[in-house]
Every structure is written in structure tokens, then in C-alpha cells.
Amino acid sequence: MPSLAPQLPQLICPAGSLPALKAAINAGADAVYLGFKNATNARNFAGLNFTDSQLKTGIEYAQSQAREVLIAINTYPQAGRTAEWHRSIDAAADLGANAVILADLGLLEYATRRHPNLRRHLSVQGSATNFEAVNLAYEHFGVSRAVLPRVLTLPQIEYVIKNTKVEIEVFGFGSLCVMAEGRCILSSYATGESPNTHGVCSPASHVQWLPKGDTLDTRLNGILIDHFEKGEPAGYPTLCKGRFEVDGDTYYAMEEPTSLNALSVLPELMRIGVKAIKVEGRQRSPAYVGEVTATLRAAIDAASDPRYSVNPAWQQALGKVSEGHQQTLGAYSRPWR
Amino acid sequence: MQLTLGPLLYYWSRQATLDFYAAAADWDVETIYLGEVVCARRHELRTADWLALGSELRQAGKNIVYCSQALLESSSDLSSLRRFASEGGILEANDLGAVKIARDLQIPYVAGTHLNIYNGATLDWHQQAGATRWLPPLEASQASIAATLLEATQPIQTEVFAHGRLPLAFSARCFTARHYDLSKDACEFKCLEHADGQLLNTREGQPFLRLNGIQTQSAACHALINDLASVRALGVSHLRISPQAQFTADIIAAYAAQLTGPTASAVDWARFNPEGLVNGYWHGEAGIRLEEIA
């Protein structure tokens, strides 16, 4: 059972499907976040996400156990099609979601006007990296919470928290966007589709896996993202996680395939007043969601103990599901390079 | 349509920067955007220097707009931005925090390309908040910009990023420091050694991106030189030229000539932009594509 101690941050887990939602709730998530099966959702992958009826079932399941469902409508409405996004907000309100997670100011304005009693969170795609940005969203749209991009150090997060009334949510585990969310159009540069416009990054429809004898090339819209020799584990060609040549060196010029893991700084995140810890992974399996949720639940429940240390079993469990089996503190660690 | 000179996205020595803007005073640009957009560690010119430079260029008859960083993180980032706002009189906001500061001080702002304005309702919101001009997202096509302007309820000046390497992404990590195996906080200011950033090629030698500190750019140069008729048809008021280490003056001259009527004189774009020209975004394609105009 999740601890209800008020000082603990909420554990917010991803649900790309109804089984994943149930896995998260059963493993102790305080809330799940999810999205509709359409372009309003920044994780708009084939075979994932929720129809209205699945969502109704999911909300009933979560709320019957006093947990919450947050609905991410966090892409940017494309001009001429805004009605689709408005419908998604209306549906979230009608179905009784606990909050909507929005990035676009026009949508925040719509939600504030049409559904004043529906809690509003500022999505990580809104790229609020400082208290002034968070306070703008508070003053104009009454946001209750803001999710900070994965670019801030702990002191920078603390500085935001000290200067705003808005609850602050940060990422604690999952695949690492090395770029500031909402500020990256690499995907559309290469393929025409980006998180802001289509809710996708490095879309599978543009990916090619090309074996050549014992080796393998991965391409995105024809652009070579990486080349793997025999025996090298081949990763999905997310374009910032390939190997490229810069001034004669060939290396992971932007980012290795790796996962963010903030277990070691949980007490610090709690001390500075973070109100919610988010797990990335709406495109991952229910088994992944269950495993990560159970591990983070145990860690958060233990983190208020002054003798807290990271249990090796937790690291092992998270290591198994990490991208490229590597983990990093990312921006939480200042010398990150 | 008027030409503008976008903010300098690279890190040059103080003298090189001042020389560049001394020359720019004579270029055919109506507005010059000043300030550091990319990285707070770049301080060959400090806030007071940028403000002084702006005053000089205003005396030379240029409109001056001070730009906010795209990622505003620290208290010093915010305090120098407040100073730009209160002393400089107008900001280009590339971050909601910059919008907040402009509103608090009740000064007009240019809604920068990194604010993600993809629809009319959001554009209206910015206009009510004090935006007098906007730049669409770099990835917005002409159709998307037209639809946004159609949805908006008030007319507003529109500036498009017309020529330059596209600033595609911003990160917590400094890729230039990473290349040298240095930490971001002890980067030895290696960006000073790369006046146009560092070219990133695929493993088969295709120029793809360009590393510029915490910013990632396109290797190729986005160029609307052959699309000016469709740009004009949208009612765009300003065309932005993004500075590069060489040939910025020539590029501005080429656009100025093209605006006064298609000229017979051929421009050697391969010399100005050896990684090639692209315009896919304008045509609703991948940004890396080049659509030939018949």
C-alpha cells in the first residue's frame, strides 16, 4: 500500500495501456498519467494509449483505490485543428480525470475558461525552466503543478521551488531526453514529424534496420544514425542517441542510450520540496511499469529515513529495464558531460 | 518586407563581435537582435556591453531588440534579463519567464521562435500579453503559418527565420565541452575556437548537424531565397538572417537584391553555405529536404 505520509512526494507513473495502468496502481503509484489515442498526446505511438471507454475503466480502477489519473494533452494544437484538442480536454473533464497536463498557452486558456474546476498541470513540453515561467502559468492559468524539463541541477530546482506557490514535479526514472523538452525539433528536421507537432520523436515509420552480413545499420529517413559490428547490442535509432563523427572522432556525440535514475538523490529532492516524482515510459510494457513502480515506491517510502541508502536490489531491478543497461543522474549531477 | 539580423548564436571574441556589429551598422537590415541566446557562460560581452552596443546601433538608425536566452535557469540569467528589459525597452522572449518579465515591466516583446506558437489562440494570447511581432516555430510550414494567422483575431507583424543554420535543440548538456571531455562548468570556453560551431557528420560522411555549445543546429543552411514569393503572399513583414562567421554581409545583400526584384546576377551559395541549402520546413517536409522551386 502506498504511504499517505504528507511529506512524501507523489509517485507518478506512466500508463500507455489499461494493463499498464493497473500494473502501476497495483504496484503503489499515487497517480498515473496517460493520453488519448490521437495527436493531442506527445506519446502518440501505434497500438498505445486510451479510447474514451478504456479511459473510463482506468479512471474507475484508479479512483476506487484513492489514486489519481492525470491526462496528458501535451502536444501543440496545429492551427486549423484546434477543435480536436478542445474535445480531448472536454472528454478529460467529463470522464472525471484528476488533472490535465497541458503545454500550449491557448489550450491552458481554454481549459481555464471552460473547465475552471479541472486541475491544470504545466507539461514538461511547456519548457518552464525558471520560476518566472512557472509563475506566469500560475497567474494566468492557475496551474497547480509544473513538470520541470530534465535540464536543471538540484540547486536550480530548489531555486524554482523557493520562488513559486506551484507544486513542482521532476523526473526520477526513465529514458533520458538529453534535450530540453518542447525545445527540440531534431526529429522533424530529419523526418518531418516531431513531439510538438505529431507527438512522436524519431518515428518508427521512418526507421530502417539494415543488416549487412554480420553488421547492422540503423537509419532514420535514410540518415545513418548508427552502425553496429557483430555482437554489439543495437539500439533503436533515436537520433540524439546515435554515433556520429565530429572533428575526426566517432562517438555518441550527444547522448549514449541510457536511463535517468535519481534514486541516490531522492532524499535531496524531498528536502528541497519536490512534490512529485515522475517515471518516464508510456511506450513501455506493463511489466516494466510494474517493476519500476514497485522499486520507486519502496525507495520513496524509505527516503525519509535519515539512514537512507540505495538498496542494491533496487538498482538491479532498474538496471534490467534501463536503456542500454546504463544509468545516469543526468543534469542532477553537475559535472554531467 | 524588411530584413533583420538575428542574434549571434556563436561565441566569438569580444573584438570579433564588436567588429561584426560595426560592419552591420551599414547593412540593409531594419532590426538588429542583440544578446546571448545560447549559453550564460558566454560573456565576452556582458549585459552593459550589449546595452552600449545597442545604443550605438540605434544612433546608426537601427531598431534594436534584446534577446532572452532560450533556457533561462539561474538567478543571474533572470537578473540580467530584467536589466535588458528595463534599460533596453524591448525584448525578444524565447522563454515564458522572459514573457513574464516583459509583462511585469509593461514593455513590448517579440515572441521568439522558441515560444512554440502553433495556433491562433496562442498567438492571440501573446498579443494580449504585449507581443508586437512573432516568429513562428522553425518547423512550421507556410500552410501552418497561414492557418495560424487566419485563426488569430488581431493583425500582428510576422517575422520568419529566412536564412541560417537552424537552431534545432537546446540541452542541459554542453556538446562542445563533451567533445573535449570537459565538464560544462569548466569548459575552457572551447566555443571560442569554433566560429560556426562544429560540424557533425553521419558515419558515412553526410553533414547532418552542428554542435554549438548546448545548442544543436542543422549542418545545412535553411534558406528561403527562392521562396520569397510565397513568403510575401503570407503577409510576412520581416525576414531574419542568422549571423555566420563569414559572408553574412553578402547573404544580406543577396536577399536585399532578391527583394527588389529577381536579379540576373548569380549568387554563389555553395561558397557561402558549403553544406548546402534546405527549405523543407517551409514546404511541410522534413527540414533537411530541399524543394526546388520551378
XYZ file of C-alpha atoms in Angstrom:
631
model
C 0.000 0.000 0.000
C 1.263 3.485 -0.754
C 2.232 5.504 2.259
C -0.001 8.517 2.813
C 2.559 10.475 4.821
C 2.077 14.079 3.715
C 5.763 14.902 3.298
C 6.328 12.178 0.712
C 6.274 13.252 -2.900
C 3.646 11.637 -5.082
C 4.850 8.851 -7.353
C 3.539 9.481 -10.874
C 3.778 6.539 -13.251
C 3.242 6.109 -16.975
C 0.357 4.174 -18.468
C 0.389 3.524 -22.189
C -2.436 0.996 -21.869
C -5.057 -0.271 -19.444
C -2.870 -3.227 -18.307
C -0.010 -0.784 -17.643
C -2.357 1.450 -15.633
C -3.412 -1.497 -13.491
C 0.202 -2.606 -13.063
C 1.165 0.887 -11.847
C -1.764 1.178 -9.427
C -1.201 -2.356 -8.094
C 2.491 -1.595 -7.521
C 1.779 1.538 -5.495
C 1.685 4.532 -7.844
C -0.086 7.554 -6.333
C -1.116 8.640 -9.799
C -0.795 7.530 -13.389
C -0.520 9.756 -16.407
C -1.782 8.773 -19.822
C -3.124 10.135 -23.052
C -5.698 9.685 -25.769
C -5.181 7.738 -28.978
C -4.622 10.841 -31.102
C -2.237 13.675 -31.946
C -3.046 15.524 -28.709
C -0.714 13.134 -26.926
C 3.068 13.574 -27.008
C 3.466 9.771 -26.949
C 1.265 9.087 -29.928
C 2.505 5.599 -30.866
C 0.579 2.965 -32.778
C -1.057 0.377 -30.518
C -0.805 2.566 -27.419
C -2.988 4.918 -25.402
C -6.641 5.113 -24.483
C -10.040 5.236 -26.100
C -12.739 7.011 -24.071
C -14.176 3.721 -22.822
C -10.788 2.326 -21.784
C -10.124 5.591 -20.022
C -13.413 5.382 -18.141
C -12.470 1.899 -16.916
C -8.976 3.085 -15.969
C -10.219 6.102 -14.037
C -12.717 3.973 -12.125
C -9.978 1.470 -11.282
C -7.570 4.126 -10.019
C -10.055 6.323 -8.190
C -11.729 3.363 -6.458
C -8.359 2.934 -4.715
C -7.974 6.645 -3.992
C -5.349 7.114 -6.676
C -5.313 9.702 -9.418
C -5.376 9.797 -13.202
C -3.680 12.689 -14.983
C -4.355 13.118 -18.687
C -1.562 14.436 -20.882
C -2.817 16.616 -23.716
C 0.637 17.937 -24.228
C 1.257 18.468 -27.903
C 0.761 21.849 -29.543
C -2.585 22.178 -31.355
C -1.888 22.659 -35.029
C -3.688 25.661 -36.487
C -6.989 24.724 -38.112
C -7.316 21.553 -35.997
C -7.608 23.033 -32.505
C -11.099 21.583 -32.020
C -9.546 18.110 -31.669
C -7.534 19.295 -28.660
C -10.548 21.064 -27.154
C -12.550 17.839 -27.467
C -9.832 15.949 -25.607
C -9.908 18.466 -22.748
C -13.722 18.274 -22.616
C -13.519 14.467 -22.541
C -10.947 14.543 -19.722
C -13.274 16.775 -17.711
C -16.370 14.667 -18.485
C -14.638 11.413 -17.542
C -13.581 12.839 -14.186
C -9.796 12.970 -14.631
C -7.945 14.383 -11.643
C -5.951 16.782 -13.824
C -4.946 17.614 -17.368
C -1.297 18.133 -18.301
C -1.007 20.893 -20.918
C 1.813 22.729 -22.678
C 0.117 25.121 -25.110
C -0.957 28.514 -23.753
C -4.065 28.663 -25.935
C -5.186 25.321 -24.507
C -4.410 26.377 -20.958
C -6.564 29.424 -21.584
C -9.384 27.238 -22.959
C -9.239 24.811 -20.033
C -9.169 27.667 -17.514
C -12.231 29.263 -19.079
C -14.297 26.148 -19.863
C -13.355 23.833 -17.014
C -12.217 26.056 -14.139
C -12.573 23.198 -11.649
C -10.395 20.786 -13.608
C -6.870 20.803 -12.156
C -4.249 22.001 -14.636
C -0.609 20.963 -14.723
C 2.028 22.578 -16.916
C 3.576 19.819 -19.016
C 7.298 19.304 -19.325
C 6.736 20.133 -23.011
C 5.961 23.684 -21.837
C 9.701 24.058 -21.174
C 9.396 26.043 -17.935
C 12.943 26.114 -16.591
C 12.656 29.044 -14.165
C 10.250 30.398 -11.535
C 9.172 33.340 -13.700
C 7.850 30.945 -16.334
C 6.077 28.832 -13.713
C 4.593 31.944 -12.105
C 3.311 33.192 -15.454
C 1.414 29.914 -15.831
C 0.124 30.285 -12.272
C -1.035 33.890 -12.628
C -2.794 33.404 -15.947
C -3.985 29.821 -15.869
C -3.944 28.873 -12.211
C -1.761 25.819 -12.756
C -1.427 23.702 -9.630
C 1.742 21.960 -10.715
C 4.580 22.282 -13.219
C 6.764 19.488 -14.532
C 10.329 20.717 -14.983
C 12.407 19.726 -18.006
C 15.297 17.363 -17.348
C 17.900 20.105 -17.705
C 18.081 21.589 -14.205
C 20.523 20.875 -11.397
C 19.260 20.300 -7.848
C 20.133 23.859 -6.714
C 18.298 25.233 -9.766
C 15.218 23.154 -8.924
C 15.378 24.378 -5.337
C 15.577 27.972 -6.570
C 12.380 27.454 -8.591
C 10.574 25.886 -5.616
C 11.575 28.719 -3.273
C 10.094 31.288 -5.634
C 6.714 29.832 -6.553
C 3.491 28.581 -4.983
C 3.119 25.997 -7.742
C 3.895 22.371 -6.890
C 6.990 21.109 -8.695
C 7.238 17.697 -10.324
C 10.503 16.263 -11.667
C 11.597 13.114 -13.455
C 13.009 10.350 -11.277
C 13.488 7.481 -13.669
C 13.290 6.581 -17.324
C 14.626 7.141 -20.747
C 16.581 10.352 -20.869
C 15.802 13.230 -23.193
C 19.137 14.994 -23.353
C 17.414 17.993 -24.915
C 15.023 20.354 -23.143
C 11.540 19.012 -23.804
C 9.439 21.215 -26.032
C 12.649 22.792 -27.362
C 13.791 20.049 -29.678
C 12.823 19.713 -33.332
C 15.627 17.361 -34.387
C 13.018 14.735 -35.214
C 11.120 16.939 -37.653
C 14.374 18.120 -39.197
C 15.125 14.519 -40.135
C 11.615 13.123 -40.685
C 9.007 15.894 -40.771
C 7.415 14.693 -37.510
C 8.271 15.986 -34.041
C 6.982 15.737 -30.459
C 5.480 19.235 -30.646
C 3.554 18.619 -33.858
C 2.879 14.868 -34.057
C 3.619 13.636 -30.545
C 6.478 11.448 -31.775
C 10.268 11.501 -31.841
C 12.271 9.505 -34.369
C 9.038 7.829 -35.563
C 9.131 4.087 -36.248
C 7.552 4.657 -39.672
C 10.851 6.256 -40.754
C 13.183 3.692 -39.152
C 15.152 1.139 -41.140
C 17.133 -1.772 -39.654
C 19.521 -2.864 -42.379
C 21.595 -5.988 -41.743
C 24.748 -6.317 -43.871
C 26.420 -9.651 -43.268
C 27.295 -9.658 -39.561
C 26.819 -5.917 -39.147
C 23.732 -3.738 -38.846
C 22.942 -0.185 -39.900
C 20.101 1.797 -38.352
C 18.682 4.647 -40.379
C 16.059 7.308 -39.806
C 14.502 8.584 -43.036
C 17.640 7.367 -44.804
C 20.067 9.158 -42.433
C 22.598 6.785 -40.875
C 22.116 7.025 -37.102
C 24.418 4.166 -36.134
C 26.324 1.151 -37.383
C 26.794 -1.933 -35.221
C 29.528 -4.510 -35.553
C 28.856 -8.178 -34.867
C 27.964 -8.686 -31.208
C 27.311 -5.012 -30.420
C 23.844 -4.549 -28.921
C 21.842 -2.484 -31.390
C 19.549 0.229 -30.027
C 16.563 1.987 -31.552
C 17.765 4.854 -33.752
C 16.590 7.780 -31.627
C 18.502 10.415 -33.465
C 20.242 12.040 -30.489
C 21.477 8.629 -29.334
C 23.453 7.561 -32.371
C 27.187 7.665 -33.053
C 28.450 10.426 -35.276
C 31.739 11.897 -36.393
C 32.831 15.296 -35.100
C 36.299 16.658 -35.957
C 37.683 13.191 -36.619
C 36.194 11.460 -33.546
C 33.336 8.991 -33.910
C 31.365 8.695 -30.679
C 27.995 9.268 -29.023
C 28.258 12.980 -29.771
C 25.045 13.865 -27.960
C 23.980 11.040 -25.660
C 24.565 7.362 -25.006
C 21.485 5.143 -24.863
C 20.982 5.490 -21.133
C 18.310 5.960 -18.472
C 17.905 8.636 -15.842
C 17.995 7.189 -12.333
C 17.542 9.608 -9.428
C 17.331 7.016 -6.607
C 20.512 8.306 -4.993
C 19.196 11.877 -4.785
C 15.635 11.095 -3.601
C 16.239 12.442 -0.069
C 17.672 15.605 -1.594
C 14.652 16.009 -3.922
C 12.375 15.618 -0.906
C 14.413 18.050 1.215
C 14.137 20.818 -1.382
C 10.376 20.324 -1.579
C 9.704 18.443 -4.800
C 6.020 17.428 -4.676
C 6.009 14.668 -7.262
C 8.449 12.235 -8.855
C 7.667 11.154 -12.375
C 8.598 7.950 -14.149
C 9.033 8.087 -17.921
C 7.848 5.247 -20.157
C 4.367 5.408 -21.642
C 5.599 3.317 -24.554
C 6.913 0.578 -22.231
C 5.260 -2.703 -21.262
C 3.003 -3.297 -18.228
C 5.795 -5.497 -16.805
C 8.246 -2.584 -16.996
C 5.736 -0.215 -15.413
C 5.038 -2.661 -12.571
C 8.728 -3.292 -11.900
C 9.756 0.370 -11.914
C 6.717 1.489 -9.893
C 7.327 -1.113 -7.166
C 11.003 -0.141 -6.951
C 10.369 3.616 -6.811
C 7.555 3.072 -4.300
C 9.939 1.229 -1.973
C 12.638 3.862 -2.447
C 10.360 6.853 -1.828
C 8.894 5.207 1.265
C 12.423 4.643 2.578
C 13.863 8.007 1.576
C 12.572 9.983 4.557
C 14.711 7.828 6.852
C 17.939 9.706 7.661
C 19.850 6.436 7.212
C 18.541 6.046 3.656
C 20.829 4.404 1.180
C 20.089 2.946 -2.226
C 19.256 -0.740 -1.900
C 21.349 -2.781 -4.385
C 18.237 -4.827 -5.217
C 16.500 -1.650 -6.433
C 19.447 -0.750 -8.642
C 19.452 -4.266 -10.025
C 15.736 -4.134 -10.801
C 16.049 -0.757 -12.545
C 19.273 -1.759 -14.313
C 17.438 -4.604 -16.021
C 14.935 -2.232 -17.610
C 17.315 0.658 -18.373
C 18.065 1.728 -21.906
C 21.361 0.200 -23.000
C 21.531 -1.130 -19.405
C 23.190 2.147 -18.413
C 22.006 4.705 -15.890
C 22.889 8.296 -15.148
C 21.965 11.123 -12.787
C 21.772 13.385 -15.836
C 21.540 17.076 -15.044
C 21.090 16.356 -11.319
C 24.814 15.735 -11.313
C 26.590 18.977 -12.057
C 29.643 17.719 -13.941
C 27.401 15.800 -16.345
C 29.081 15.704 -19.708
C 9.366 43.013 -46.395
C 12.292 44.178 -44.296
C 15.430 42.247 -43.423
C 16.563 41.729 -39.860
C 19.810 40.433 -38.368
C 19.101 37.655 -35.898
C 21.025 37.202 -32.665
C 24.585 35.873 -32.861
C 24.265 32.193 -31.946
C 28.020 31.508 -31.812
C 30.658 32.618 -29.345
C 33.228 34.971 -30.815
C 35.919 37.042 -29.160
C 34.931 40.475 -27.918
C 36.803 42.167 -30.768
C 35.358 39.897 -33.450
C 31.856 40.537 -32.091
C 32.297 44.316 -31.973
C 33.826 44.343 -35.473
C 30.895 42.314 -36.782
C 28.325 44.769 -35.404
C 30.357 47.808 -36.502
C 30.030 46.449 -40.035
C 26.352 45.585 -39.510
C 25.573 49.264 -38.892
C 25.887 49.709 -42.663
C 23.962 46.629 -43.748
C 20.496 46.672 -45.235
C 18.735 45.420 -42.079
C 15.923 47.254 -40.321
C 16.219 45.475 -36.947
C 19.244 44.007 -35.199
C 18.714 41.467 -32.439
C 21.378 41.539 -29.738
C 22.302 39.445 -26.737
C 23.185 35.896 -25.806
C 20.568 33.290 -26.674
C 22.558 30.101 -26.134
C 24.734 29.990 -23.016
C 25.125 32.023 -19.832
C 28.827 31.193 -19.693
C 29.486 33.245 -22.811
C 30.443 36.674 -21.529
C 32.969 38.210 -23.858
C 30.249 40.860 -23.929
C 28.385 41.451 -20.691
C 24.931 42.955 -20.215
C 26.292 46.516 -20.092
C 28.319 45.926 -23.272
C 25.285 44.689 -25.183
C 23.253 47.673 -23.975
C 26.023 50.087 -25.048
C 26.280 48.365 -28.411
C 22.516 48.667 -28.826
C 22.636 52.397 -28.128
C 25.346 52.866 -30.766
C 23.409 50.895 -33.355
C 20.228 52.813 -32.559
C 22.132 56.006 -33.301
C 23.052 54.440 -36.636
C 19.311 54.161 -37.339
C 18.689 50.515 -36.486
C 15.834 49.147 -34.427
C 17.315 47.115 -31.585
C 15.732 44.199 -29.752
C 17.440 42.398 -26.858
C 17.066 38.630 -26.837
C 16.484 36.353 -23.906
C 18.317 33.066 -23.575
C 16.265 30.111 -24.742
C 16.956 28.265 -21.490
C 16.738 30.633 -18.528
C 17.881 28.729 -15.478
C 19.813 30.693 -12.883
C 19.057 33.793 -10.835
C 21.800 35.664 -12.695
C 20.185 34.738 -16.042
C 16.959 36.295 -14.782
C 18.535 39.421 -13.316
C 20.492 40.264 -16.466
C 17.302 39.749 -18.472
C 15.449 42.191 -16.190
C 18.185 44.696 -16.858
C 17.905 44.226 -20.628
C 14.159 44.697 -20.320
C 14.200 47.796 -18.146
C 17.097 49.562 -19.910
C 16.697 48.200 -23.422
C 12.959 48.766 -23.696
C 12.048 45.716 -25.797
C 12.807 42.003 -25.560
C 12.684 39.040 -27.816
C 11.215 36.441 -25.465
C 12.340 32.892 -26.109
C 11.062 31.601 -22.801
C 7.863 32.089 -20.772
C 9.967 33.609 -17.988
C 11.003 36.353 -20.396
C 7.336 36.934 -21.252
C 6.635 37.285 -17.529
C 9.406 39.877 -17.136
C 8.208 41.860 -20.167
C 4.664 41.871 -18.757
C 5.775 42.884 -15.289
C 7.669 45.842 -16.747
C 4.892 46.521 -19.275
C 7.268 46.599 -22.230
C 6.514 45.208 -25.700
C 8.125 41.970 -26.796
C 8.850 39.969 -29.895
C 7.527 36.434 -29.402
C 10.570 34.379 -30.342
C 10.603 31.187 -32.352
C 11.282 29.040 -29.269
C 7.963 30.044 -27.638
C 6.137 27.390 -29.678
C 3.248 29.367 -31.141
C 1.485 26.838 -33.366
C -2.070 28.220 -33.460
C -4.153 31.391 -33.464
C -5.389 31.152 -29.876
C -1.835 31.052 -28.578
C -0.797 33.893 -30.869
C -3.773 35.933 -29.616
C -2.725 35.266 -26.038
C 0.765 36.605 -26.697
C -0.607 39.635 -28.459
C -2.816 40.467 -25.482
C 0.239 39.990 -23.294
C 2.184 42.614 -25.231
C 3.752 40.860 -28.227
C 4.086 43.218 -31.187
C 5.746 40.734 -33.529
C 6.098 36.948 -33.609
C 8.313 34.307 -35.128
C 6.618 31.013 -35.973
C 8.317 27.812 -34.817
C 11.126 26.881 -37.203
C 9.327 23.649 -38.074
C 6.072 25.420 -39.040
C 5.232 25.160 -42.753
C 3.853 28.012 -44.817
C 0.431 26.315 -44.619
C 0.622 26.113 -40.847
C 1.695 29.759 -40.531
C -1.133 30.813 -42.872
C -3.644 28.844 -40.782
C -2.329 30.402 -37.568
C -2.655 33.914 -38.972
C -6.142 33.082 -40.188
C -7.180 31.881 -36.716
C -5.697 34.873 -34.914
C -8.191 37.645 -34.262
C -5.752 40.589 -34.428
C -3.185 41.513 -37.088
C 0.442 41.239 -35.955
C 3.873 41.592 -37.554
C 5.276 38.238 -38.626
C 8.992 37.570 -38.898
C 10.303 34.355 -40.392
C 13.719 32.787 -39.998
C 14.755 33.126 -43.635
C 18.424 32.222 -43.814
C 20.801 30.448 -41.488
C 21.649 27.184 -39.785
C 18.551 26.169 -37.878
C 18.754 26.183 -34.072
C 17.047 22.802 -33.626
C 17.516 21.931 -29.948
C 18.767 23.076 -26.557
C 20.146 20.786 -23.886
C 21.303 20.604 -20.286
C 24.488 19.204 -21.674
C 27.188 21.120 -23.491
C 28.145 19.127 -26.555
C 31.217 21.221 -27.254
C 32.580 20.609 -23.738
C 31.657 16.934 -24.139
C 33.654 16.730 -27.359
C 36.744 17.865 -25.436
C 35.929 15.656 -22.445
C 35.441 18.712 -20.261
C 32.648 19.385 -17.820
C 30.132 22.088 -18.671
C 31.246 24.246 -15.734
C 34.916 24.004 -16.701
C 34.516 24.137 -20.460
C 37.565 26.351 -21.090
C 35.267 28.334 -23.407
C 36.027 25.986 -26.277
C 33.156 27.521 -28.274
C 35.535 30.415 -28.971
C 37.515 28.028 -31.189
C 34.516 27.215 -33.378
C 33.195 30.357 -35.005
C 30.484 28.369 -36.811
C 30.096 25.539 -34.310
C 31.387 22.019 -35.000
C 30.139 20.012 -37.934
C 28.612 16.639 -37.044
C 28.655 14.051 -39.835
C 26.996 10.663 -40.004
C 29.325 7.651 -40.030
C 29.167 7.692 -43.814
C 30.255 11.314 -44.035
C 26.916 13.079 -44.556
C 26.967 16.527 -42.927
C 23.947 16.340 -40.626
C 24.078 18.642 -37.613
C 26.291 21.232 -35.992
C 27.269 21.332 -32.317
C 27.218 24.807 -30.786
C 27.631 24.520 -27.020
C 24.287 23.451 -25.543
C 22.592 24.122 -28.882
C 22.296 21.709 -31.792
C 21.896 23.227 -35.237
C 21.381 21.931 -38.740
C 24.578 21.423 -40.733
C 22.879 22.688 -43.861
C 21.598 26.218 -44.146
C 17.844 26.838 -44.174
C 17.215 29.313 -46.996
C 14.040 30.919 -48.305
C 15.839 32.873 -51.038
C 13.837 31.055 -53.740
C 10.586 31.077 -51.760
C 10.197 34.798 -51.273
C 7.036 34.986 -53.391
C 5.225 32.562 -51.099
C 6.683 34.292 -48.015
C 5.362 37.604 -49.284
C 1.958 36.077 -50.022
C 1.595 35.192 -46.331
C 1.917 38.834 -45.353
C 5.274 38.351 -43.626
C 6.768 41.697 -42.611
C 10.316 40.695 -41.655
C 12.906 38.188 -42.851
C 15.592 37.096 -40.421
C 19.158 36.439 -41.497
C 21.115 34.491 -38.879
C 24.764 35.522 -38.458
C 27.605 33.253 -39.527
C 31.375 33.719 -39.291
C 31.760 34.683 -42.937
C 29.633 36.083 -45.764
C 26.784 37.467 -43.622
C 27.084 40.790 -45.464
C 26.969 39.012 -48.834
C 23.942 36.988 -47.818
C 22.085 40.119 -46.702
C 22.994 41.814 -49.979
C 21.709 38.797 -51.935
C 18.367 38.888 -50.116
C 18.070 42.656 -50.468
C 18.663 42.322 -54.210
C 16.135 39.486 -54.490
C 13.515 41.586 -52.655
C 13.816 44.456 -55.088
C 13.179 42.057 -57.963
C 14.723 38.799 -59.135
C 18.155 39.687 -60.388
C 20.186 38.167 -63.168
C 23.347 38.116 -61.068
C 24.030 34.598 -59.866
C 24.835 34.172 -56.161
C 27.478 31.616 -55.243
C 25.550 29.924 -52.430
C 27.923 26.957 -52.402
C 30.673 29.295 -51.263
C 28.524 30.944 -48.569
C 26.998 27.687 -47.299
C 29.123 24.693 -48.361
C 26.901 22.179 -46.503
C 24.087 23.119 -48.856
C 20.740 24.861 -48.651
C 17.490 23.335 -47.354
C 13.908 24.617 -47.155
C 11.874 21.504 -46.317
C 10.179 23.033 -43.290
C 8.645 25.801 -45.362
C 7.090 23.189 -47.663
C 5.735 20.943 -44.901
C 8.512 18.364 -45.344
C 11.415 17.226 -43.220
C 13.556 20.304 -42.572
C 16.576 18.646 -44.172
C 14.843 18.460 -47.573
C 15.374 20.897 -50.407
C 12.327 21.651 -52.522
C 13.323 23.158 -55.825
C 11.099 25.996 -56.916
C 10.143 25.739 -60.556
